[in-house]
Amino acid sequence: MKKWQEEGYPARLQDDLGDGVVQCRLSPRNCRIRPGQHGFCMVRANRDGTLVSLNYGRSVHATEETIETEAVFHFEPGARILSMGNIGCMLNCDYCHNWKTSQARFVADSDVFYYTPQEVVDIAVRHGIKVISWTYNDPVVWHEFVTETATLARQKGILNLYKSAFFISEKAVEELIPVVDIFSVSIKSMDPKYYRKITKGWIEPVLAATEQVYRSGRHLEVSTLMVTDLSDSEDNARDMARFVGERLGPEVPTHFVRFHPDYKMTNTIRTPVDRLERARQVALDMGLDHVYLGNVYDTEAANTWCRSCGALQITRYGLNARLLGLTAEGNCTRCGTHARIRRIPDQVPALPTVPDLPTSEPHDIAGFDWEGDIRAVHIRVRNDVDEPRSVYHRRLRSGGTPTEWTRVDLRGGESYRFIAAQSLTDETGVVVAVPPGCVSSLHQVFDRAHFPTTEAEAGTVNADVTPLPLYVRPTR
């Protein structure tokens, strides 16, 4: 037993079947679990006849990102979010890029951090973040921690975003709707056979739960991963558009997302962009209003135009957004039409910047150059002294054009992790500067909602395949 598995937290959504057997009602699997056994997810277990959660408060490192990371384009574009991921999953997708944390048997104690609900909220408050995102492996199996922390966050005026494959029970969705403000649902494919074979789940409850959220009036966006030669066909795009248009509504933002080889599925290539563009056009032709591409740089298919007058409202590059023609109320600045983009009132100002590093003390500097499809990194900084410290980061641009340093303030003993993603075509990389008493590490991010566990210098760069670690099939 690993350290993170030692203690259990009372779980909800269960039935007592007698003789010490419990049935978990969190996901459609309805796992029947005998004493001493685990459910499919490997993070919900029967201990002495009681269902417990083994991952309550167990997390990967809390990380500041942008809301675009979660395939959310119509809720406060460019907003800073605090991304929280946990351990385990109710699916086992053959291409999972977070398999090191989603599949509990691969989780190392060194990758696990421990948080209380109050600590998560305090991090968001301290760094001026207005949205907590429940993400990465999948928040469904973190149900108790998510709902309790989300309730506390809302009391502090912080919103909650739920990024999920949504293989979840109706009752669990009922408990989420009162405390979650934004849902981003990843529908893996519209083919039931694909779902069974590739994800080890089934599609019907995913679609039903998505409709349940839509009927609630909560903000909803949907995405589908276009896996090369498996789910990147026009038929899949057509089926996806039909589901959104007929069972949800044509106003629901829909994302066709580029795949990269990973986990058990590395003997292939990234999705050809022309197939993604064709899928988007199919969905637009079928009447969907807002259709985007994900994990694709240098494309206008990530931008938003006014559906009435055609004015450019938002440009996006990678995981970054710039608002050009949108009012604080979410209306077009040219014609006044509502853009169906929700805004956060009194959004916090941008982080402070300085033209030069302070000269009062030396700084250690590390950097990463964008290469291939690696155009984002997580930067982890840790303050090992008791007094507050400030660390700095900035982007490098071709031609040596200097940019200002963004300052991140750390309290004594604090560890903080944040994303830096390419935001302009002429950016070449990123550098971070830390003062004495602080240390930093860089971690390559490969596509949306990827939580890297390997430091950059230990990884590899390849246009098609994720950085290390690579999955090695176990031998028996």
PDB file of C-alpha atoms in Angstrom, residues 157-354:
ATOM      1  CA  GLY A 157     -17.010  34.564  -4.392  1.00  0.00           C
ATOM      2  CA  ILE A 158     -14.923  32.024  -6.307  1.00  0.00           C
ATOM      3  CA  LEU A 159     -16.481  30.130  -9.215  1.00  0.00           C
ATOM      4  CA  ASN A 160     -16.018  26.424  -9.971  1.00  0.00           C
ATOM      5  CA  LEU A 161     -15.271  24.798 -13.339  1.00  0.00           C
ATOM      6  CA  TYR A 162     -15.747  21.068 -13.877  1.00  0.00           C
ATOM      7  CA  LYS A 163     -13.706  19.526 -16.747  1.00  0.00           C
ATOM      8  CA  SER A 164     -14.740  15.933 -17.128  1.00  0.00           C
ATOM      9  CA  ALA A 165     -15.406  12.932 -19.342  1.00  0.00           C
ATOM     10  CA  PHE A 166     -18.647  12.879 -17.333  1.00  0.00           C
ATOM     11  CA  PHE A 167     -19.065   9.134 -16.870  1.00  0.00           C
ATOM     12  CA  ILE A 168     -21.176   9.879 -13.833  1.00  0.00           C
ATOM     13  CA  SER A 169     -24.500   9.020 -12.197  1.00  0.00           C
ATOM     14  CA  GLU A 170     -27.580  11.222 -12.284  1.00  0.00           C
ATOM     15  CA  LYS A 171     -27.515  11.616  -8.506  1.00  0.00           C
ATOM     16  CA  ALA A 172     -23.900  12.798  -8.536  1.00  0.00           C
ATOM     17  CA  VAL A 173     -24.755  15.421 -11.169  1.00  0.00           C
ATOM     18  CA  GLU A 174     -27.610  16.607  -8.941  1.00  0.00           C
ATOM     19  CA  GLU A 175     -25.056  17.242  -6.186  1.00  0.00           C
ATOM     20  CA  LEU A 176     -22.697  19.099  -8.529  1.00  0.00           C
ATOM     21  CA  ILE A 177     -25.128  21.505 -10.175  1.00  0.00           C
ATOM     22  CA  PRO A 178     -25.683  23.703  -7.083  1.00  0.00           C
ATOM     23  CA  VAL A 179     -21.941  24.287  -6.572  1.00  0.00           C
ATOM     24  CA  VAL A 180     -20.417  24.158 -10.081  1.00  0.00           C
ATOM     25  CA  ASP A 181     -20.777  27.179 -12.358  1.00  0.00           C
ATOM     26  CA  ILE A 182     -19.075  25.959 -15.552  1.00  0.00           C
ATOM     27  CA  PHE A 183     -19.127  22.494 -17.076  1.00  0.00           C
ATOM     28  CA  SER A 184     -16.727  21.428 -19.831  1.00  0.00           C
ATOM     29  CA  VAL A 185     -17.685  17.936 -20.962  1.00  0.00           C
ATOM     30  CA  SER A 186     -15.393  15.761 -23.054  1.00  0.00           C
ATOM     31  CA  ILE A 187     -17.446  13.369 -25.191  1.00  0.00           C
ATOM     32  CA  LYS A 188     -14.851  10.905 -26.429  1.00  0.00           C
ATOM     33  CA  SER A 189     -16.745   9.798 -29.525  1.00  0.00           C
ATOM     34  CA  MET A 190     -20.307   9.341 -30.700  1.00  0.00           C
ATOM     35  CA  ASP A 191     -19.695   5.665 -31.508  1.00  0.00           C
ATOM     36  CA  PRO A 192     -20.904   3.294 -28.737  1.00  0.00           C
ATOM     37  CA  LYS A 193     -18.501   0.541 -29.859  1.00  0.00           C
ATOM     38  CA  TYR A 194     -15.578   2.982 -29.712  1.00  0.00           C
ATOM     39  CA  TYR A 195     -16.571   3.964 -26.180  1.00  0.00           C
ATOM     40  CA  ARG A 196     -16.604   0.364 -24.969  1.00  0.00           C
ATOM     41  CA  LYS A 197     -13.309  -0.559 -26.610  1.00  0.00           C
ATOM     42  CA  ILE A 198     -11.183   2.568 -26.189  1.00  0.00           C
ATOM     43  CA  THR A 199     -12.467   4.178 -22.964  1.00  0.00           C
ATOM     44  CA  LYS A 200     -13.754   1.076 -21.115  1.00  0.00           C
ATOM     45  CA  GLY A 201     -17.010   2.946 -20.461  1.00  0.00           C
ATOM     46  CA  TRP A 202     -20.229   3.450 -22.376  1.00  0.00           C
ATOM     47  CA  ILE A 203     -21.664   6.530 -24.013  1.00  0.00           C
ATOM     48  CA  GLU A 204     -25.334   6.622 -22.946  1.00  0.00           C
ATOM     49  CA  PRO A 205     -24.848   7.964 -19.385  1.00  0.00           C
ATOM     50  CA  VAL A 206     -22.360  10.561 -20.648  1.00  0.00           C
ATOM     51  CA  LEU A 207     -24.918  12.022 -23.035  1.00  0.00           C
ATOM     52  CA  ALA A 208     -27.693  11.834 -20.428  1.00  0.00           C
ATOM     53  CA  ALA A 209     -25.577  13.659 -17.822  1.00  0.00           C
ATOM     54  CA  THR A 210     -24.635  16.322 -20.368  1.00  0.00           C
ATOM     55  CA  GLU A 211     -28.310  16.927 -21.130  1.00  0.00           C
ATOM     56  CA  GLN A 212     -28.967  17.109 -17.381  1.00  0.00           C
ATOM     57  CA  VAL A 213     -26.467  19.963 -17.049  1.00  0.00           C
ATOM     58  CA  TYR A 214     -27.864  21.754 -20.096  1.00  0.00           C
ATOM     59  CA  ARG A 215     -31.377  21.670 -18.653  1.00  0.00           C
ATOM     60  CA  SER A 216     -30.057  23.155 -15.395  1.00  0.00           C
ATOM     61  CA  GLY A 217     -28.977  26.367 -17.132  1.00  0.00           C
ATOM     62  CA  ARG A 218     -25.376  26.109 -15.982  1.00  0.00           C
ATOM     63  CA  HIS A 219     -22.734  27.208 -18.468  1.00  0.00           C
ATOM     64  CA  LEU A 220     -21.870  24.250 -20.689  1.00  0.00           C
ATOM     65  CA  GLU A 221     -19.302  23.630 -23.413  1.00  0.00           C
ATOM     66  CA  VAL A 222     -18.591  20.286 -25.056  1.00  0.00           C
ATOM     67  CA  SER A 223     -15.588  18.847 -26.841  1.00  0.00           C
ATOM     68  CA  THR A 224     -14.618  15.677 -28.641  1.00  0.00           C
ATOM     69  CA  LEU A 225     -11.132  14.293 -29.191  1.00  0.00           C
ATOM     70  CA  MET A 226     -10.540  13.492 -32.855  1.00  0.00           C
ATOM     71  CA  VAL A 227      -8.264  10.446 -32.632  1.00  0.00           C
ATOM     72  CA  THR A 228      -6.380   9.794 -35.850  1.00  0.00           C
ATOM     73  CA  ASP A 229      -8.126   7.206 -38.027  1.00  0.00           C
ATOM     74  CA  LEU A 230     -10.485   6.245 -35.188  1.00  0.00           C
ATOM     75  CA  SER A 231     -12.790   9.159 -34.401  1.00  0.00           C
ATOM     76  CA  ASP A 232     -11.668  11.916 -36.788  1.00  0.00           C
ATOM     77  CA  SER A 233     -14.206  11.121 -39.499  1.00  0.00           C
ATOM     78  CA  GLU A 234     -16.880  13.391 -40.909  1.00  0.00           C
ATOM     79  CA  ASP A 235     -19.474  10.918 -39.648  1.00  0.00           C
ATOM     80  CA  ASN A 236     -18.323  11.407 -36.056  1.00  0.00           C
ATOM     81  CA  ALA A 237     -18.378  15.182 -36.519  1.00  0.00           C
ATOM     82  CA  ARG A 238     -21.861  14.952 -37.982  1.00  0.00           C
ATOM     83  CA  ASP A 239     -23.111  12.792 -35.096  1.00  0.00           C
ATOM     84  CA  MET A 240     -21.571  15.186 -32.571  1.00  0.00           C
ATOM     85  CA  ALA A 241     -23.188  18.205 -34.233  1.00  0.00           C
ATOM     86  CA  ARG A 242     -26.538  16.404 -34.336  1.00  0.00           C
ATOM     87  CA  PHE A 243     -26.358  15.642 -30.608  1.00  0.00           C
ATOM     88  CA  VAL A 244     -25.486  19.237 -29.723  1.00  0.00           C
ATOM     89  CA  GLY A 245     -28.032  20.758 -32.061  1.00  0.00           C
ATOM     90  CA  GLU A 246     -30.948  18.464 -31.235  1.00  0.00           C
ATOM     91  CA  ARG A 247     -30.454  17.346 -27.631  1.00  0.00           C
ATOM     92  CA  LEU A 248     -28.713  20.459 -26.284  1.00  0.00           C
ATOM     93  CA  GLY A 249     -28.857  23.649 -28.330  1.00  0.00           C
ATOM     94  CA  PRO A 250     -26.951  25.155 -31.286  1.00  0.00           C
ATOM     95  CA  GLU A 251     -25.651  27.907 -28.986  1.00  0.00           C
ATOM     96  CA  VAL A 252     -23.522  25.456 -26.954  1.00  0.00           C
ATOM     97  CA  PRO A 253     -19.831  26.019 -27.818  1.00  0.00           C
ATOM     98  CA  THR A 254     -18.398  22.871 -29.398  1.00  0.00           C
ATOM     99  CA  HIS A 255     -14.705  22.007 -29.664  1.00  0.00           C
ATOM    100  CA  PHE A 256     -13.020  19.524 -32.007  1.00  0.00           C
ATOM    101  CA  VAL A 257      -9.743  18.681 -30.296  1.00  0.00           C
ATOM    102  CA  ARG A 258      -6.491  17.470 -31.825  1.00  0.00           C
ATOM    103  CA  PHE A 259      -5.132  14.184 -30.502  1.00  0.00           C
ATOM    104  CA  HIS A 260      -1.527  13.300 -29.738  1.00  0.00           C
ATOM    105  CA  PRO A 261      -0.218   9.740 -29.302  1.00  0.00           C
ATOM    106  CA  ASP A 262       0.203   8.670 -25.690  1.00  0.00           C
ATOM    107  CA  TYR A 263      -0.150   5.851 -23.136  1.00  0.00           C
ATOM    108  CA  LYS A 264      -1.092   2.634 -24.991  1.00  0.00           C
ATOM    109  CA  MET A 265      -1.653   4.408 -28.303  1.00  0.00           C
ATOM    110  CA  THR A 266       1.702   5.684 -29.568  1.00  0.00           C
ATOM    111  CA  ASN A 267       1.913   3.840 -32.887  1.00  0.00           C
ATOM    112  CA  THR A 268       0.112   6.602 -34.768  1.00  0.00           C
ATOM    113  CA  ILE A 269       0.334  10.362 -35.498  1.00  0.00           C
ATOM    114  CA  ARG A 270      -1.304  13.572 -34.365  1.00  0.00           C
ATOM    115  CA  THR A 271      -4.623  14.302 -35.979  1.00  0.00           C
ATOM    116  CA  PRO A 272      -4.139  15.961 -39.394  1.00  0.00           C
ATOM    117  CA  VAL A 273      -5.366  19.546 -39.087  1.00  0.00           C
ATOM    118  CA  ASP A 274      -7.329  19.389 -42.342  1.00  0.00           C
ATOM    119  CA  ARG A 275      -9.565  16.689 -40.804  1.00  0.00           C
ATOM    120  CA  LEU A 276     -10.253  18.963 -37.838  1.00  0.00           C
ATOM    121  CA  GLU A 277     -11.053  21.866 -40.143  1.00  0.00           C
ATOM    122  CA  ARG A 278     -13.435  19.658 -42.097  1.00  0.00           C
ATOM    123  CA  ALA A 279     -15.148  18.483 -38.889  1.00  0.00           C
ATOM    124  CA  ARG A 280     -15.638  22.104 -37.853  1.00  0.00           C
ATOM    125  CA  GLN A 281     -17.152  23.002 -41.216  1.00  0.00           C
ATOM    126  CA  VAL A 282     -19.523  20.027 -41.018  1.00  0.00           C
ATOM    127  CA  ALA A 283     -20.773  21.228 -37.623  1.00  0.00           C
ATOM    128  CA  LEU A 284     -21.194  24.814 -38.839  1.00  0.00           C
ATOM    129  CA  ASP A 285     -23.083  23.631 -41.914  1.00  0.00           C
ATOM    130  CA  MET A 286     -25.424  21.681 -39.625  1.00  0.00           C
ATOM    131  CA  GLY A 287     -26.338  24.862 -37.764  1.00  0.00           C
ATOM    132  CA  LEU A 288     -24.096  25.030 -34.698  1.00  0.00           C
ATOM    133  CA  ASP A 289     -23.272  28.625 -33.826  1.00  0.00           C
ATOM    134  CA  HIS A 290     -19.899  28.362 -32.078  1.00  0.00           C
ATOM    135  CA  VAL A 291     -17.447  25.694 -33.250  1.00  0.00           C
ATOM    136  CA  TYR A 292     -13.741  25.747 -32.391  1.00  0.00           C
ATOM    137  CA  LEU A 293     -10.574  23.733 -32.821  1.00  0.00           C
ATOM    138  CA  GLY A 294      -8.430  22.768 -29.845  1.00  0.00           C
ATOM    139  CA  ASN A 295      -4.722  21.914 -29.539  1.00  0.00           C
ATOM    140  CA  VAL A 296      -4.099  23.704 -32.846  1.00  0.00           C
ATOM    141  CA  TYR A 297      -1.898  26.782 -33.185  1.00  0.00           C
ATOM    142  CA  ASP A 298      -1.944  29.321 -36.005  1.00  0.00           C
ATOM    143  CA  THR A 299      -5.613  28.871 -36.849  1.00  0.00           C
ATOM    144  CA  GLU A 300      -8.473  31.340 -37.051  1.00  0.00           C
ATOM    145  CA  ALA A 301     -10.790  28.517 -35.965  1.00  0.00           C
ATOM    146  CA  ALA A 302     -10.003  29.418 -32.353  1.00  0.00           C
ATOM    147  CA  ASN A 303     -11.261  33.012 -32.693  1.00  0.00           C
ATOM    148  CA  THR A 304     -14.738  34.368 -31.963  1.00  0.00           C
ATOM    149  CA  TRP A 305     -16.657  36.669 -34.299  1.00  0.00           C
ATOM    150  CA  CYS A 306     -19.978  38.398 -33.710  1.00  0.00           C
ATOM    151  CA  ARG A 307     -22.735  36.193 -35.079  1.00  0.00           C
ATOM    152  CA  SER A 308     -24.680  39.307 -36.164  1.00  0.00           C
ATOM    153  CA  CYS A 309     -22.226  41.782 -37.672  1.00  0.00           C
ATOM    154  CA  GLY A 310     -19.126  39.597 -38.109  1.00  0.00           C
ATOM    155  CA  ALA A 311     -16.833  41.786 -36.001  1.00  0.00           C
ATOM    156  CA  LEU A 312     -13.792  40.033 -34.518  1.00  0.00           C
ATOM    157  CA  GLN A 313     -14.413  39.828 -30.779  1.00  0.00           C
ATOM    158  CA  ILE A 314     -11.730  37.510 -29.370  1.00  0.00           C
ATOM    159  CA  THR A 315      -8.453  36.234 -30.781  1.00  0.00           C
ATOM    160  CA  ARG A 316      -6.872  33.119 -29.311  1.00  0.00           C
ATOM    161  CA  TYR A 317      -3.414  31.689 -29.692  1.00  0.00           C
ATOM    162  CA  GLY A 318      -2.747  28.447 -27.910  1.00  0.00           C
ATOM    163  CA  LEU A 319      -4.024  28.809 -24.349  1.00  0.00           C
ATOM    164  CA  ASN A 320      -4.215  32.596 -24.425  1.00  0.00           C
ATOM    165  CA  ALA A 321      -7.042  34.959 -25.353  1.00  0.00           C
ATOM    166  CA  ARG A 322      -7.279  38.653 -26.183  1.00  0.00           C
ATOM    167  CA  LEU A 323     -10.571  40.525 -26.001  1.00  0.00           C
ATOM    168  CA  LEU A 324     -10.950  42.992 -28.876  1.00  0.00           C
ATOM    169  CA  GLY A 325     -14.645  43.679 -29.308  1.00  0.00           C
ATOM    170  CA  LEU A 326     -16.500  42.639 -26.175  1.00  0.00           C
ATOM    171  CA  THR A 327     -18.073  44.756 -23.457  1.00  0.00           C
ATOM    172  CA  ALA A 328     -17.960  43.985 -19.741  1.00  0.00           C
ATOM    173  CA  GLU A 329     -21.504  42.621 -20.113  1.00  0.00           C
ATOM    174  CA  GLY A 330     -20.505  40.285 -22.947  1.00  0.00           C
ATOM    175  CA  ASN A 331     -21.966  42.325 -25.821  1.00  0.00           C
ATOM    176  CA  CYS A 332     -20.452  43.127 -29.206  1.00  0.00           C
ATOM    177  CA  THR A 333     -18.844  46.575 -29.088  1.00  0.00           C
ATOM    178  CA  ARG A 334     -19.876  47.247 -32.703  1.00  0.00           C
ATOM    179  CA  CYS A 335     -23.538  46.194 -32.880  1.00  0.00           C
ATOM    180  CA  GLY A 336     -24.492  45.419 -29.285  1.00  0.00           C
ATOM    181  CA  THR A 337     -25.516  41.788 -29.886  1.00  0.00           C
ATOM    182  CA  HIS A 338     -24.911  39.555 -26.891  1.00  0.00           C
ATOM    183  CA  ALA A 339     -21.992  37.280 -27.686  1.00  0.00           C
ATOM    184  CA  ARG A 340     -23.206  34.440 -25.445  1.00  0.00           C
ATOM    185  CA  ILE A 341     -20.026  34.918 -23.475  1.00  0.00           C
ATOM    186  CA  ARG A 342     -20.404  35.190 -19.733  1.00  0.00           C
ATOM    187  CA  ARG A 343     -18.221  37.626 -17.845  1.00  0.00           C
ATOM    188  CA  ILE A 344     -17.007  37.658 -14.261  1.00  0.00           C
ATOM    189  CA  PRO A 345     -17.947  40.910 -12.527  1.00  0.00           C
ATOM    190  CA  ASP A 346     -15.028  42.867 -11.079  1.00  0.00           C
ATOM    191  CA  GLN A 347     -12.399  40.606 -12.618  1.00  0.00           C
ATOM    192  CA  VAL A 348      -9.061  40.965 -10.824  1.00  0.00           C
ATOM    193  CA  PRO A 349      -6.340  43.011 -12.525  1.00  0.00           C
ATOM    194  CA  ALA A 350      -3.416  41.406 -14.307  1.00  0.00           C
ATOM    195  CA  LEU A 351      -0.347  40.372 -12.362  1.00  0.00           C
ATOM    196  CA  PRO A 352       2.198  43.159 -11.772  1.00  0.00           C
ATOM    197  CA  THR A 353       5.076  43.550 -14.228  1.00  0.00           C
ATOM    198  CA  VAL A 354       8.458  45.273 -14.035  1.00  0.00           C
TER     199      VAL A 354
END
